[in-house]
Short mmCIF file of C-alpha atoms in Angstrom, two decimals:
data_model
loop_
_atom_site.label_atom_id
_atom_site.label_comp_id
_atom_site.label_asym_id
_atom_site.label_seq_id
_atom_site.Cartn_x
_atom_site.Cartn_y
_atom_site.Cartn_z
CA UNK A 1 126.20 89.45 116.95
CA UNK A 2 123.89 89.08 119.75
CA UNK A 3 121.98 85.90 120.68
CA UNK A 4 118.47 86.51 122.91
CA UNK A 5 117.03 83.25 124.03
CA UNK A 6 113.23 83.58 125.04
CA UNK A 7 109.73 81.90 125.88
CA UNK A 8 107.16 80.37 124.55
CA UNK A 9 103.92 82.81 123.54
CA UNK A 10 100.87 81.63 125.47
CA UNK A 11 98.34 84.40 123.72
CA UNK A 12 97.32 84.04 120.11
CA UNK A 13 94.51 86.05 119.16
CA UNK A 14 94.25 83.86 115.61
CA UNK A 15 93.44 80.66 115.34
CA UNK A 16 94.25 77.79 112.18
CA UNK A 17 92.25 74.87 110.96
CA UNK A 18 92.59 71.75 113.12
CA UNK A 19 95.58 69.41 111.95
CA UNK A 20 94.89 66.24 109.62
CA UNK A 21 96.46 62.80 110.04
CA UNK A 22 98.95 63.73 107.17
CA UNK A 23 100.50 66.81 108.95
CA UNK A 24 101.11 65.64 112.05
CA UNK A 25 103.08 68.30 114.72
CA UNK A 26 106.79 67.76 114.03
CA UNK A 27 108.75 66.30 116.67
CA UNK A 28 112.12 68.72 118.05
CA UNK A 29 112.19 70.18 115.05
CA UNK A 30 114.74 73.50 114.61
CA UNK A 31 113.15 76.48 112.38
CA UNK A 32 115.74 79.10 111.21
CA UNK A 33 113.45 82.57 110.07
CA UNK A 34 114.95 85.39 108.64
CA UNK A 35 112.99 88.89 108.76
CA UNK A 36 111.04 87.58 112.14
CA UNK A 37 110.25 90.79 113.32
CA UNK A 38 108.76 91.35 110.23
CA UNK A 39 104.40 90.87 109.38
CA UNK A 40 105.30 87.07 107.35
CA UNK A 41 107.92 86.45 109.93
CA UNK A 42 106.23 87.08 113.41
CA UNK A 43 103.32 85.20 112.14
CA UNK A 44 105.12 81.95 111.18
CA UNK A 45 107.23 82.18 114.37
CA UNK A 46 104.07 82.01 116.53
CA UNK A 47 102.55 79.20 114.11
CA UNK A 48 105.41 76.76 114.14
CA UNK A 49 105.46 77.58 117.87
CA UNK A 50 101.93 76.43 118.01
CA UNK A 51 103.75 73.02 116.50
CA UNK A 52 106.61 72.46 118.62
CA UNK A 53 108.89 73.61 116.59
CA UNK A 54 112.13 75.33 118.14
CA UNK A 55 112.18 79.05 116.71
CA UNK A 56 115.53 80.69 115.71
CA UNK A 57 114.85 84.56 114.16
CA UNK A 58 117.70 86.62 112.85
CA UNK A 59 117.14 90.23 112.25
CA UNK A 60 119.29 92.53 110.71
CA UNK A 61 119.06 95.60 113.80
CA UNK A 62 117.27 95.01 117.25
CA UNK A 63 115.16 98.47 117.99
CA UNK A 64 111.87 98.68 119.80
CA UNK A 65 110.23 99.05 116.42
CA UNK A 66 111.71 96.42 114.83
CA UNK A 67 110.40 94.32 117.19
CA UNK A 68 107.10 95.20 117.65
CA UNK A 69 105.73 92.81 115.99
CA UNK A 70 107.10 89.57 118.18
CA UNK A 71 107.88 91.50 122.00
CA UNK A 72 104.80 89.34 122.89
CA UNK A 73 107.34 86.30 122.39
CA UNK A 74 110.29 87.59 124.21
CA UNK A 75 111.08 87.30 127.84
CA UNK A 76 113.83 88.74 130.00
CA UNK A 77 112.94 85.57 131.82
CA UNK A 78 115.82 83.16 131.95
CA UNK A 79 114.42 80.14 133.61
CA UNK A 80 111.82 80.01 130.85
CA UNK A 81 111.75 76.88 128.34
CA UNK A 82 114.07 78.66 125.82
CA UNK A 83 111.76 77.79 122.29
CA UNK A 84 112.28 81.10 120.89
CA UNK A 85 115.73 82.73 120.63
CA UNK A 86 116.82 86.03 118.57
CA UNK A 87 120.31 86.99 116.63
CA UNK A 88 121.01 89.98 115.46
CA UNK A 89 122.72 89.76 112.16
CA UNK A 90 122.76 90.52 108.46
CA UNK A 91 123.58 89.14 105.36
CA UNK A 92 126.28 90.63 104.08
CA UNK A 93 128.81 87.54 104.61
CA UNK A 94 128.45 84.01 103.74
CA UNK A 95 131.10 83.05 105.77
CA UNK A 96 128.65 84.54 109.03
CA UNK A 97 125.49 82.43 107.86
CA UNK A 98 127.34 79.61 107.75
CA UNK A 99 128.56 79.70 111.16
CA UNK A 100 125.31 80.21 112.10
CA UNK A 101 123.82 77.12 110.67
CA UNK A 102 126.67 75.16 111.64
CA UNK A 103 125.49 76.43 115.59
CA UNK A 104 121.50 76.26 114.91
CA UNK A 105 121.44 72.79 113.17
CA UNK A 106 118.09 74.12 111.24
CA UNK A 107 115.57 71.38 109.84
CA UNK A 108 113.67 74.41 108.09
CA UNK A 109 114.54 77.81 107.20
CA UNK A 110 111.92 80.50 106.22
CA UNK A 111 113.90 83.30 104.53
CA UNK A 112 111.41 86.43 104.78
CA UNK A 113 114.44 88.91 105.11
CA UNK A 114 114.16 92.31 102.70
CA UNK A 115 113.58 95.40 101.59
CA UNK A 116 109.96 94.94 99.93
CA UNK A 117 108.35 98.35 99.84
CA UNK A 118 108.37 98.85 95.61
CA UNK A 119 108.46 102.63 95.70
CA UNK A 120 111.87 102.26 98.24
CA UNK A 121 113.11 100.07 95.87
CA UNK A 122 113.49 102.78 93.57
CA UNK A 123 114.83 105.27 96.20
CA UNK A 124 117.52 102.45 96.96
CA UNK A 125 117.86 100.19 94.35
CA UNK A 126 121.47 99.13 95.51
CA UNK A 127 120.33 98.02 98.94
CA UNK A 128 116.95 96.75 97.37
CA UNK A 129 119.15 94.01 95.30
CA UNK A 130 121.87 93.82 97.88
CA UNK A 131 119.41 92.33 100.54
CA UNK A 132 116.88 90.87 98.66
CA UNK A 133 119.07 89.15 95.38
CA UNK A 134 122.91 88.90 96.87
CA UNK A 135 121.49 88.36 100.51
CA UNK A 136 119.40 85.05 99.22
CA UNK A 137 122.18 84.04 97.22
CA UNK A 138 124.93 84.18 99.81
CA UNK A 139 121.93 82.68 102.59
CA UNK A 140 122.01 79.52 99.62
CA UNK A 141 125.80 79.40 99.31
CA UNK A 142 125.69 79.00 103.07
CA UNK A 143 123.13 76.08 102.79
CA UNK A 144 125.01 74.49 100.42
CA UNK A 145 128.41 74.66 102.25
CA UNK A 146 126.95 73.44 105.25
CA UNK A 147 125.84 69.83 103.58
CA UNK A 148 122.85 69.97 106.63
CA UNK A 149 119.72 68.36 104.85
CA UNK A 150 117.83 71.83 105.30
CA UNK A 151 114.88 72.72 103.66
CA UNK A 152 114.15 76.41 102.65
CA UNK A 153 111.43 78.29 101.94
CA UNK A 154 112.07 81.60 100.11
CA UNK A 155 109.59 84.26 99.67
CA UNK A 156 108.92 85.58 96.22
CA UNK A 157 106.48 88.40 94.97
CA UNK A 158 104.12 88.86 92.05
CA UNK A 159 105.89 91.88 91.29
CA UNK A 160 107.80 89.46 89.42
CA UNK A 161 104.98 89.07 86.53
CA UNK A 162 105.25 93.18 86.43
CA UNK A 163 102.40 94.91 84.82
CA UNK A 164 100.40 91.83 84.05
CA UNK A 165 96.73 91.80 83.68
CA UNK A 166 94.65 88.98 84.46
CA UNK A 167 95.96 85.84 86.03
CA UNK A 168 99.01 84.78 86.80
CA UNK A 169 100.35 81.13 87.97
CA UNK A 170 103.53 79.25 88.12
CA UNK A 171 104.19 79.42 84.71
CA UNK A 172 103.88 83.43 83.81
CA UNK A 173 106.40 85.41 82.15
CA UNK A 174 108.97 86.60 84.60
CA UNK A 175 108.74 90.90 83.45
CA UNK A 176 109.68 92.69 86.60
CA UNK A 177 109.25 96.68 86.22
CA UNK A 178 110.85 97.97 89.63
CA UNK A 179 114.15 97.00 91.56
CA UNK A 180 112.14 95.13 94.03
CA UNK A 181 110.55 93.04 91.70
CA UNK A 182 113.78 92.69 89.74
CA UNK A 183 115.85 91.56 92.95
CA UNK A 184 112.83 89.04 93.54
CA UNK A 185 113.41 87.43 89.86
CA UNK A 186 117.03 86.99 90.17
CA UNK A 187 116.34 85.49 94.18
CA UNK A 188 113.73 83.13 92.24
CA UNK A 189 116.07 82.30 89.55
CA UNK A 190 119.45 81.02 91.95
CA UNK A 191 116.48 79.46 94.32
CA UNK A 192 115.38 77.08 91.13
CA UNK A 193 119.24 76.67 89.98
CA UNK A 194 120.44 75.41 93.33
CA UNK A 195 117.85 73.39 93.66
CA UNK A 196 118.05 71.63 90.39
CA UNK A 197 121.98 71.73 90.25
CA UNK A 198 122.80 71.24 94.11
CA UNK A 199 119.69 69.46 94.81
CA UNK A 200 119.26 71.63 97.47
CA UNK A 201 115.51 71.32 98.99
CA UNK A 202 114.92 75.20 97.99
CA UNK A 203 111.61 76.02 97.28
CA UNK A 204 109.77 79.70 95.92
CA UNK A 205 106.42 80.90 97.39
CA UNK A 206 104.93 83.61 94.39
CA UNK A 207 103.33 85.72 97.34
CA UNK A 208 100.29 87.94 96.22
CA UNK A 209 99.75 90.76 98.53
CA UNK A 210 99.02 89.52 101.96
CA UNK A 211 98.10 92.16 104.26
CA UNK A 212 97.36 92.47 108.08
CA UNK A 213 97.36 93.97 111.30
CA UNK A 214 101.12 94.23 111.39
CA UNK A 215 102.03 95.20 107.87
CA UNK A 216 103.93 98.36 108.11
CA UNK A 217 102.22 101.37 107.02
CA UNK A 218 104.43 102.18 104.16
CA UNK A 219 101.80 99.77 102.29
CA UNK A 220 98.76 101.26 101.39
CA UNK A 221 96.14 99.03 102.86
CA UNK A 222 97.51 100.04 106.39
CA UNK A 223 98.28 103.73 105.69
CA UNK A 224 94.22 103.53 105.23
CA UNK A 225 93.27 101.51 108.02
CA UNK A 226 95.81 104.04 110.24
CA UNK A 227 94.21 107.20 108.67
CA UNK A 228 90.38 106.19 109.79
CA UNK A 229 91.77 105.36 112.94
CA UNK A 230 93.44 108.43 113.62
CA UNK A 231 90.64 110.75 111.78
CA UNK A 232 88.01 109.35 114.44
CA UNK A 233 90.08 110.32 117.36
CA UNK A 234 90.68 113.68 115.81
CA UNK A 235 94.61 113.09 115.10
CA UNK A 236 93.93 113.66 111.45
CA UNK A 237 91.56 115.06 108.88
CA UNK A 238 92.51 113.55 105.33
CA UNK A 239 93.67 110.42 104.03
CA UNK A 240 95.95 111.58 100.83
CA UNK A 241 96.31 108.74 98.27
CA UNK A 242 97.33 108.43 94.61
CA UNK A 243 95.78 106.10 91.93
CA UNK A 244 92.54 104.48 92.94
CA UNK A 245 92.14 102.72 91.09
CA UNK A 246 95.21 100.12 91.03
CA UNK A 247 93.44 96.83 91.74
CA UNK A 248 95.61 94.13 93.72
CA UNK A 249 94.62 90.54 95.40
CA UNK A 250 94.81 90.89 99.21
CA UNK A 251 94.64 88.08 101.06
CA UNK A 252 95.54 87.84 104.77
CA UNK A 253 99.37 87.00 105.99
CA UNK A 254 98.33 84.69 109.05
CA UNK A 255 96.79 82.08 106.51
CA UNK A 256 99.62 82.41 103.72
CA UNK A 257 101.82 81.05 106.05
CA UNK A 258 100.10 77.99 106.72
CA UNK A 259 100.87 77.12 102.79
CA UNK A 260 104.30 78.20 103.60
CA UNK A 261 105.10 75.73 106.16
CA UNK A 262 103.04 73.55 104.29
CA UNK A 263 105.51 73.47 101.15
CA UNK A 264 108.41 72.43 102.86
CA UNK A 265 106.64 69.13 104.36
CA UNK A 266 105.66 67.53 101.14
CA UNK A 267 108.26 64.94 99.31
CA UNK A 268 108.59 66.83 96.44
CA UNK A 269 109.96 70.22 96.50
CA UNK A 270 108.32 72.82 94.12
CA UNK A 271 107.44 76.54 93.70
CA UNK A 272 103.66 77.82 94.06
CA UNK A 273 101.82 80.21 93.59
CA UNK A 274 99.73 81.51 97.21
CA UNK A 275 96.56 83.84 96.22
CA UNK A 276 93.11 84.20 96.85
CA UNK A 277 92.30 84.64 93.46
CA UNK A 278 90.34 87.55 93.52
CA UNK A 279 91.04 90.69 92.59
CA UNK A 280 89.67 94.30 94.62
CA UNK A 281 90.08 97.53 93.83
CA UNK A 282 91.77 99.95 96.20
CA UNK A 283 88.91 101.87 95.95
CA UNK A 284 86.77 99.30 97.37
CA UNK A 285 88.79 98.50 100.33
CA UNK A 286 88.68 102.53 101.12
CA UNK A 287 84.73 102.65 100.58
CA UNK A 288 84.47 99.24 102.57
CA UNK A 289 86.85 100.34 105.49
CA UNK A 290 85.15 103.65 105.89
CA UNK A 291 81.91 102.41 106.46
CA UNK A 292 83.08 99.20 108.70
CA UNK A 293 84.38 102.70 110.81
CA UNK A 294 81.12 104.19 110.87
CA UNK A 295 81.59 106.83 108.53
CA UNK A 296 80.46 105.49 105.03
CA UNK A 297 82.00 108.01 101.85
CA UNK A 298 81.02 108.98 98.69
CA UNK A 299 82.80 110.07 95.65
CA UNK A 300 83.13 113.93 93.92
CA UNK A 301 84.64 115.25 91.08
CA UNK A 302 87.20 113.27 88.47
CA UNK A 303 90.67 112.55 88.20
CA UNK A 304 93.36 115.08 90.01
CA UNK A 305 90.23 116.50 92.17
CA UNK A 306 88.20 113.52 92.97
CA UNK A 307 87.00 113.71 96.69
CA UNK A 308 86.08 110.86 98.76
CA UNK A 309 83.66 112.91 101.47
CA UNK A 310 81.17 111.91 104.07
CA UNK A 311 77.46 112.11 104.84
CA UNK A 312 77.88 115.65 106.31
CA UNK A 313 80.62 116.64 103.28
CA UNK A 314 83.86 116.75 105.12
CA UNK A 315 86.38 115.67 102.79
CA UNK A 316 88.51 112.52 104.15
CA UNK A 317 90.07 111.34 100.81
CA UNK A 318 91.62 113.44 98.96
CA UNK A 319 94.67 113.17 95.41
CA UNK A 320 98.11 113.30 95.70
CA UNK A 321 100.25 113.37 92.63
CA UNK A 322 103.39 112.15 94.86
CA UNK A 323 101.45 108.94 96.28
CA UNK A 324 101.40 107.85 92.10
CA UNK A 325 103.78 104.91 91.27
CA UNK A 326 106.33 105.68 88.97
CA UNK A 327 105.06 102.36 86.54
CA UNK A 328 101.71 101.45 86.12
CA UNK A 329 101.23 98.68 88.61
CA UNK A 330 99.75 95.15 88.01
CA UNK A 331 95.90 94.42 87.88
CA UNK A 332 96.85 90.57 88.31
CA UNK A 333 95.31 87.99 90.61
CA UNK A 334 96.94 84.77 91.44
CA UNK A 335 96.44 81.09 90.24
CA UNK A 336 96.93 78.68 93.60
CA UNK A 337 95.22 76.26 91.93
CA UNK A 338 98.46 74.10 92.00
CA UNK A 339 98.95 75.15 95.98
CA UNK A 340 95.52 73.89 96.68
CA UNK A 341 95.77 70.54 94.62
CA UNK A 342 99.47 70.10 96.45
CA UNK A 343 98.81 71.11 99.62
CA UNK A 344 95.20 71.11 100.50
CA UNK A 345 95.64 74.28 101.31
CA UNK A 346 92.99 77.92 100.66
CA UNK A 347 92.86 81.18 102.07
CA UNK A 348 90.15 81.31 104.87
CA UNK A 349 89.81 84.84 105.75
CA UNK A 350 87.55 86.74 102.95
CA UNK A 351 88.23 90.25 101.74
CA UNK A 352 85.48 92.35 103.94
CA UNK A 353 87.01 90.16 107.20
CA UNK A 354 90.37 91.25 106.31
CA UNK A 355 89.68 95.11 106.09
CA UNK A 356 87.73 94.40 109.11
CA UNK A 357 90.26 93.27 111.16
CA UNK A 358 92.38 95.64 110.03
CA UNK A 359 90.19 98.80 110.67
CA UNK A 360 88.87 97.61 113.76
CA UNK A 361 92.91 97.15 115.03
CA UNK A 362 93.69 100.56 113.74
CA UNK A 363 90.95 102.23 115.28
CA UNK A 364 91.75 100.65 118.90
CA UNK A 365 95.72 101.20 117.82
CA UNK A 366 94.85 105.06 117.50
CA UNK A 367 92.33 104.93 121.12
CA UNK A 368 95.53 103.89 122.91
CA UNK A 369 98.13 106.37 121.17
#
């Protein structure tokens, strides 16, 4: 186990509302995030930051990519004010989280930890559940043990409400129809049933797909944003995609986890639904991204042979049976009606900014490759 103390950040490129009276900066408070390196993770690390908080990430490997997405926060610097400190560790002991609590004295922990890429999940549907399902449980066994008056946050998925149409709030059937989504249910599940039977403070956020800058490429939103990048510096001709026509509501990660931290300082602890509440086609964000990129496309021929090409005809989207899901996939938007009464809380950034940012990072990402 390795331990990495580090510095403060002192360049955000993202900024959040101004506080209120009501959520006043924390004083010396101790945040405990699992998965930091990760998008949620490295986003909520800089935030709480932002609030004084003391940062403590745990990561399961430490590799240059792994930690791409927080190097900006860590310092070979010694002398630095040490707000930010890294340990390398997993979660395959209970025993080993509890020591680590015992050390890090946590007010908050943000578990963000997993393996949440669906079609992985059934590639690897033993380490899908063994990090996502028997990693939360052992991370609440270790809360529980410890008797510290923690609060957690732990991040759910609407791939719990499966194939659902239409939408989808706190009180949706549970129907899972991949291992991801399945580990995410049963996480949900012990989450609720230690909270009600330990009275732990343990709390589920119902995440709708968030998306940004940082979201690994794995996910389609970014594997489009990459390709236009990379096809206007000439590193790549065609952008190879599956269905369409699946239809998902993106929001953007760096204002989901405001409402995170925001649900573990009310009185009351309770899951919620966070969601935009709208719901895009991927086909839009493709057409949208391709024009912010200065090369608007049009659409030619039907099903296995549909084309996306440009004004001149070069083809730049093209099918790929393998790039298909093996279910359906959800056409489900999210009800955070209950987040917004709760918390005061709404997504800021609106679909077209999102793909914006996104295309406009990807384009600059692929100038400097």
């Amino acid at each position: 186990m390795g331990l990495f103390p580090r510095a403060i950040p002192t360049d955000m490129n993202w900024q959040f509302s101004p506080m209120t009276e009501t959520n006043a900066p924390p004083v010396m408070k101790t945040a405990l995030i699992t998965g930091v390196g990760g998008q949620d993770g490295s986003y909520l690390a800089e935030f709480l930051l932002r609030k004084g908080y003391d940062v403590c990430g745990l990561v399961r490997a430490v590799s240059r990519s792994e930690l791409r997405n927080i190097s900006h926060l860590l310092t070979e610097d010694e002398s630095d004010t040490q707000r930010f400190r890294l340990i390398q560790q997993g979660f395959s002991q209970t025993s080993t989280l509890l020591e680590i609590l015992q050390r890090e004295q946590p007010d908050e922990i943000y578990h963000f930890a997993a393996q949440s890429h669906v079609p992985t999940s059934f590639q690897f549907p033993e380490e899908t559940a063994e990090l996502n399902a028997l990693g939360t449980l052992r991370l609440l066994e270790a809360i529980r043990q410890s008797s510290l008056p923690v609060r957690l946050f732990v991040a759910s998925s609407a791939e719990i409400f499966g194939d659902a149409y239409g939408c989808q709030n706190e009180e949706s059937p549970l129907a899972a129809r991949n291992p991801y989504g399945a580990s995410k249910v049963f996480a949900q599940q012990l989450t609720r049933i230690y909270r009600e039977v330990h009275q732990l403070y343990a709390v589920n956020g119902i995440l709708f797909n968030h998306e940004s800058p940082r979201r690994p490429e794995s996910f389609v939103t970014r594997k489009v944003t990459r390709a236009i990048g990379r096809i206007l510096t000439g590193k790549q001709s065609v952008l190879m995609l599956g269905n369409l026509d699946i239809q998902r509501d993106w929001g953007f990660a760096g204002d989901y986890v405001e409402a995170i931290w925001k649900m573990l300082q009310v009185e009351i602890p309770q899951d919620l639904v966070l969601a935009t509440g709208q719901l895009h086609a991927l086909r839009e964000w493709i057409e949208l991204a391709f024009q912010i990129a200065g090369m608007p496309i049009h659409w030619q021929g039907t099903g296995m042979e549909e084309q996306g090409l440009t004004m001149d005809g070069q083809p730049r989207v093209q099918i790929d049976p393998q790039f298909f899901r093996l279910e359906t996939g959800q056409a489900a938007f999210g009800d955070a009606s209950r987040a917004f009464e709760k918390l005061g809380w709404q997504p800021r950034t609106t679909f077209p900014e999102l793909v914006r940012m996104m295309v406009n990072h990807d384009i600059q990402l692929a100038q400097q490759e």
